[in-house]
Short mmCIF file of C-alpha atoms in Angstrom, two decimals:
data_model
loop_
_atom_site.label_atom_id
_atom_site.label_comp_id
_atom_site.label_asym_id
_atom_site.label_seq_id
_atom_site.Cartn_x
_atom_site.Cartn_y
_atom_site.Cartn_z
CA MET A 1 -0.10 0.02 -0.02
CA LYS A 2 2.94 2.33 0.88
CA LYS A 3 4.47 1.69 -2.44
CA ILE A 4 1.29 2.65 -4.43
CA TYR A 5 0.97 5.81 -2.16
CA PHE A 6 4.49 6.84 -2.88
CA ALA A 7 4.28 6.12 -6.65
CA PHE A 8 1.21 8.26 -6.88
CA LEU A 9 2.73 11.11 -4.88
CA ALA A 10 5.77 10.93 -7.15
CA ALA A 11 3.69 11.13 -10.10
CA ALA A 12 1.80 14.09 -8.73
CA ILE A 13 4.94 15.94 -8.09
CA VAL A 14 6.28 15.23 -11.57
CA THR A 15 3.00 16.37 -13.19
CA SER A 16 2.74 19.56 -11.23
CA GLY A 17 6.29 20.47 -12.06
CA ALA A 18 5.53 19.88 -15.71
CA VAL A 19 2.57 22.23 -15.42
CA PHE A 20 4.56 25.05 -13.82
CA ALA A 21 7.46 24.55 -16.19
CA GLN A 22 5.61 24.96 -19.34
CA PRO A 23 6.80 27.94 -21.31
CA SER A 24 4.40 30.69 -22.30
CA ALA A 25 3.15 31.23 -25.85
CA ASN A 26 6.32 33.21 -26.62
CA GLY A 27 8.74 30.59 -25.11
CA ASN A 28 9.47 32.73 -22.12
CA THR A 29 9.01 31.20 -18.54
CA SER A 30 10.48 34.37 -16.81
CA ILE A 31 8.12 35.65 -14.15
CA SER A 32 9.49 39.15 -15.07
CA ASP A 33 7.53 38.79 -18.49
CA PRO A 34 4.35 37.00 -17.49
CA ASP A 35 1.97 35.37 -20.00
CA ALA A 36 -1.36 37.09 -19.67
CA SER A 37 -3.25 34.07 -21.15
CA SER A 38 -2.22 31.76 -18.18
CA ILE A 39 -2.74 34.21 -15.26
CA GLY A 40 -5.92 33.23 -13.44
CA ASN A 41 -7.08 31.41 -16.41
CA ASP A 42 -9.55 28.98 -14.77
CA SER A 43 -12.10 29.22 -17.76
CA THR A 44 -12.02 29.17 -21.50
CA ARG A 45 -14.29 32.22 -21.49
CA GLU A 46 -11.69 34.84 -21.97
CA ALA A 47 -11.21 37.66 -24.42
CA LEU A 48 -7.82 38.97 -23.77
CA ARG A 49 -6.97 42.40 -25.42
CA GLU A 50 -3.97 44.67 -25.01
CA VAL A 51 -5.10 48.16 -24.44
CA SER A 52 -3.49 51.57 -23.91
CA VAL A 53 -3.71 52.98 -20.36
CA ASP A 54 -1.77 56.12 -20.95
CA ARG A 55 1.00 57.25 -23.37
CA PHE A 56 2.35 60.13 -21.26
CA GLU A 57 1.23 62.83 -23.76
CA ARG A 58 -0.65 65.26 -21.22
CA GLU A 59 1.20 68.02 -19.82
CA GLY A 60 0.52 68.19 -16.16
CA PHE A 61 -1.37 64.90 -15.89
CA TRP A 62 1.53 62.92 -14.13
CA ASN A 63 2.76 64.60 -10.78
CA VAL A 64 6.03 63.91 -9.08
CA HIS A 65 6.53 64.18 -5.35
CA ALA A 66 9.32 63.40 -2.87
CA SER A 67 9.86 64.50 0.66
CA PRO A 68 11.67 67.69 0.84
CA ASP A 69 14.11 66.18 3.30
CA TYR A 70 15.36 63.91 0.30
CA GLY A 71 15.87 66.41 -2.35
CA VAL A 72 14.31 68.20 -5.17
CA ILE A 73 12.17 66.40 -7.76
CA THR A 74 11.12 67.74 -11.23
CA GLY A 75 8.98 66.16 -13.95
CA ARG A 76 8.22 67.18 -17.56
CA LEU A 77 7.53 65.74 -20.95
CA PHE A 78 10.15 65.27 -23.56
CA GLU A 79 9.84 64.37 -27.36
CA GLY A 80 10.90 60.86 -28.17
CA SER A 81 9.89 57.32 -27.86
CA PRO A 82 11.40 53.71 -27.49
CA ASP A 83 12.42 52.42 -30.98
CA ALA A 84 11.76 48.71 -29.79
CA LYS A 85 8.06 49.46 -28.84
CA ASP A 86 5.59 47.44 -30.75
CA PRO A 87 2.57 49.15 -32.27
CA LEU A 88 -0.59 48.53 -30.35
CA ASN A 89 -3.19 46.44 -32.16
CA ASP A 90 -6.04 48.65 -31.45
CA THR A 91 -7.80 50.39 -34.20
CA GLY A 92 -9.60 52.58 -31.78
CA ASN A 93 -6.36 54.10 -30.45
CA GLN A 94 -3.93 54.06 -33.41
CA GLU A 95 -4.67 57.71 -34.30
CA MET A 96 -3.84 58.83 -30.77
CA GLU A 97 -0.69 61.00 -30.46
CA ASP A 98 2.36 59.18 -29.29
CA THR A 99 5.43 61.49 -29.48
CA HIS A 100 6.33 62.14 -25.98
CA VAL A 101 7.87 60.60 -22.79
CA LEU A 102 7.65 61.51 -19.12
CA GLY A 103 10.95 62.58 -17.69
CA VAL A 104 11.69 62.75 -13.96
CA LYS A 105 14.71 64.27 -12.35
CA MET A 106 15.62 63.58 -8.65
CA GLU A 107 18.32 65.85 -7.05
CA PHE A 108 19.23 64.01 -3.81
CA PHE A 109 20.65 66.03 -0.92
CA LYS A 110 22.47 63.00 0.50
CA ARG A 111 22.56 59.29 0.55
CA GLY A 112 19.87 57.54 2.49
CA VAL A 113 16.82 55.33 2.41
CA ASN A 114 14.30 57.28 0.33
CA SER A 115 11.49 56.99 -2.30
CA PHE A 116 9.70 59.25 -4.68
CA PHE A 117 6.36 59.08 -6.47
CA VAL A 118 4.92 59.48 -9.95
CA LYS A 119 1.11 59.81 -9.74
CA ALA A 120 -1.50 60.34 -12.11
CA ALA A 121 -3.72 63.45 -11.60
CA ARG A 122 -6.74 61.06 -11.23
CA PRO A 123 -6.93 57.18 -11.08
CA ILE A 124 -6.90 55.77 -14.53
CA PRO A 125 -9.51 52.92 -14.86
CA ILE A 126 -8.98 49.78 -16.91
CA GLU A 127 -12.09 48.04 -18.16
CA GLY A 128 -12.51 44.24 -17.71
CA VAL A 129 -10.24 41.97 -15.63
CA THR A 130 -6.70 43.13 -15.80
CA LYS A 131 -3.99 40.33 -16.18
CA THR A 132 -0.74 42.30 -16.66
CA VAL A 133 0.34 45.90 -16.59
CA SER A 134 3.55 47.09 -18.58
CA VAL A 135 5.46 50.29 -19.02
CA TRP A 136 8.53 51.26 -20.96
CA ALA A 137 11.24 52.75 -18.61
CA CYS A 138 14.72 54.00 -18.91
CA GLY A 139 16.49 53.41 -15.63
CA ARG A 140 19.92 54.77 -16.19
CA ASN A 141 21.42 51.48 -14.83
CA MET A 142 20.76 52.33 -11.12
CA SER A 143 19.72 49.76 -8.59
CA HIS A 144 16.46 51.61 -7.79
CA GLN A 145 13.20 49.55 -7.53
CA LEU A 146 9.94 50.51 -9.55
CA TRP A 147 6.58 49.71 -7.98
CA LEU A 148 3.18 49.99 -9.39
CA LEU A 149 0.47 51.54 -7.43
CA VAL A 150 -3.11 50.19 -8.13
CA GLN A 151 -6.58 50.60 -6.53
CA ASP A 152 -9.01 47.64 -6.78
CA TYR A 153 -12.71 47.28 -7.21
CA ASN A 154 -13.44 47.94 -3.62
CA GLY A 155 -11.27 50.94 -3.37
CA ASN A 156 -8.26 49.22 -1.74
CA ASN A 157 -4.76 50.36 -2.57
CA PHE A 158 -1.93 47.81 -3.37
CA GLU A 159 1.71 48.01 -4.31
CA LEU A 160 3.02 45.58 -7.00
CA TRP A 161 6.75 45.28 -7.54
CA MET A 162 7.71 45.70 -11.23
CA GLY A 163 11.44 45.29 -11.08
CA GLY A 164 14.88 46.83 -10.75
CA LEU A 165 16.01 49.91 -12.85
CA ASP A 166 19.65 48.62 -13.02
CA PHE A 167 19.60 48.48 -16.88
CA SER A 168 20.81 50.81 -19.62
CA GLY A 169 18.50 52.28 -22.22
CA TRP A 170 14.91 51.53 -22.66
CA LYS A 171 13.21 48.30 -21.32
CA LYS A 172 9.74 47.17 -21.25
CA ILE A 173 8.80 46.06 -17.60
CA THR A 174 5.72 43.86 -17.07
CA VAL A 175 4.04 42.95 -13.91
CA ALA A 176 1.10 40.35 -13.38
CA ILE A 177 -1.88 41.23 -11.44
CA PRO A 178 -2.51 38.25 -8.96
CA PRO A 179 -6.10 36.98 -8.92
CA THR A 180 -8.10 37.08 -5.69
CA PRO A 181 -8.23 33.65 -4.11
CA ASP A 182 -11.83 34.00 -3.17
CA GLY A 183 -13.37 37.21 -4.38
CA GLN A 184 -12.97 38.89 -1.10
CA HIS A 185 -9.24 39.03 -0.30
CA GLY A 186 -6.31 40.46 -2.33
CA ILE A 187 -6.90 42.42 -5.45
CA VAL A 188 -10.64 42.10 -6.23
CA GLN A 189 -11.46 43.16 -9.82
CA GLN A 190 -14.99 42.19 -10.34
CA SER A 191 -18.17 41.27 -8.12
CA VAL A 192 -21.54 39.70 -9.11
CA TYR A 193 -23.15 42.22 -7.23
CA HIS A 194 -22.07 45.30 -9.31
CA GLY A 195 -20.89 44.39 -12.69
CA ASP A 196 -20.62 47.72 -14.35
CA LYS A 197 -17.65 49.20 -12.49
CA PRO A 198 -14.01 49.12 -13.78
CA GLY A 199 -12.10 46.49 -11.95
CA LEU A 200 -8.70 48.24 -11.62
CA ARG A 201 -7.39 51.69 -11.43
CA ILE A 202 -3.74 52.84 -11.89
CA LEU A 203 -2.70 55.34 -9.39
CA GLY A 204 0.87 55.83 -10.44
CA PHE A 205 4.50 54.46 -9.52
CA ARG A 206 6.78 54.48 -6.58
CA VAL A 207 10.52 54.36 -6.84
CA ASP A 208 12.54 52.98 -3.86
CA CYS A 209 15.92 54.26 -4.07
CA ALA A 210 19.07 52.20 -3.32
CA PRO A 211 20.71 53.96 -0.33
CA MET A 212 24.33 53.94 -1.80
CA GLU A 213 23.28 55.12 -5.18
CA ALA A 214 20.83 58.08 -3.91
CA GLN A 215 23.24 60.86 -4.58
CA GLY A 216 23.70 63.67 -7.29
CA SER A 217 21.02 63.65 -9.88
CA TYR A 218 18.94 60.74 -11.04
CA TYR A 219 16.88 60.68 -14.18
CA LEU A 220 13.95 58.28 -14.97
CA TYR A 221 11.86 58.24 -18.21
CA LEU A 222 8.62 56.57 -18.66
CA ASP A 223 6.43 55.81 -21.64
CA ASP A 224 3.47 53.64 -23.00
CA LEU A 225 1.65 52.37 -20.23
CA ARG A 226 -0.36 49.30 -21.41
CA ALA A 227 -2.50 46.54 -20.01
CA VAL A 228 -3.61 43.17 -21.04
CA THR A 229 -7.24 42.69 -19.88
CA ASP A 230 -10.06 40.25 -20.27
CA LEU A 231 -13.09 41.86 -21.81
CA TYR A 232 -15.24 38.82 -22.11
CA ASP A 233 -18.05 39.92 -19.91
CA MET A 234 -18.21 43.24 -21.61
CA GLU A 235 -18.10 42.06 -25.21
CA ASN A 236 -20.66 39.32 -24.61
CA LYS A 237 -23.23 41.40 -22.80
CA ASP A 238 -26.49 41.63 -24.52
CA GLU A 239 -27.60 45.02 -25.82
CA ASP A 240 -30.92 44.60 -24.31
CA ASP A 241 -29.58 43.74 -20.87
CA MET A 242 -30.27 46.22 -18.03
CA MET A 243 -27.58 48.10 -16.13
CA ASP A 244 -27.54 47.29 -12.36
CA ASN A 245 -26.81 50.97 -11.43
CA TRP A 246 -30.15 52.17 -10.12
#
């Protein structure tokens, strides 16, 4: 009996390992570039779309902030765009202007443990159930850490680590939005009680600075904030269906 049990257990471990080791559609198994089609995919009823969240084209929409004890921070738009950026397959947004990037300059007073923020003037809603969020960043090869600030369906705020900024030139950074385990805890994006409300809102970014590299002037550039979202419920909603908002 024990031999049968251990054989079954070994088979289960091998099977589960094979499942988690499967590459994504693009052959990449890195968690830094997650496959949106396999995140929270517990149903075949999905309509994944890559949508533009913001292209950093509006002067004054993104605000920068840092404690006056840390240094002086400045933000402004610059003409330019990452050359490696893929065009968005979205006919509704192809005519949108895309000629600028957001630049952030942080002038440190001294080394230390500090952070600065890049926040939208108002939360940016994303329709559907968001699977991943990506942004192009130019981090100037510093060991600072980039965090995504989001707000869920219930108005709760969360911070998601996007990755380090220790690279040269432009790089696309992607973070997966973890699904809620029970619809009540974690990042909740939908509810059977109110289905007409956007599930996720982008608040902005936080940069945690490496203490030994927080000196002099640091430059950060951001562009092309996108999301991969599941629009199945919205695309399959009957035109004669009532809105539960009364």
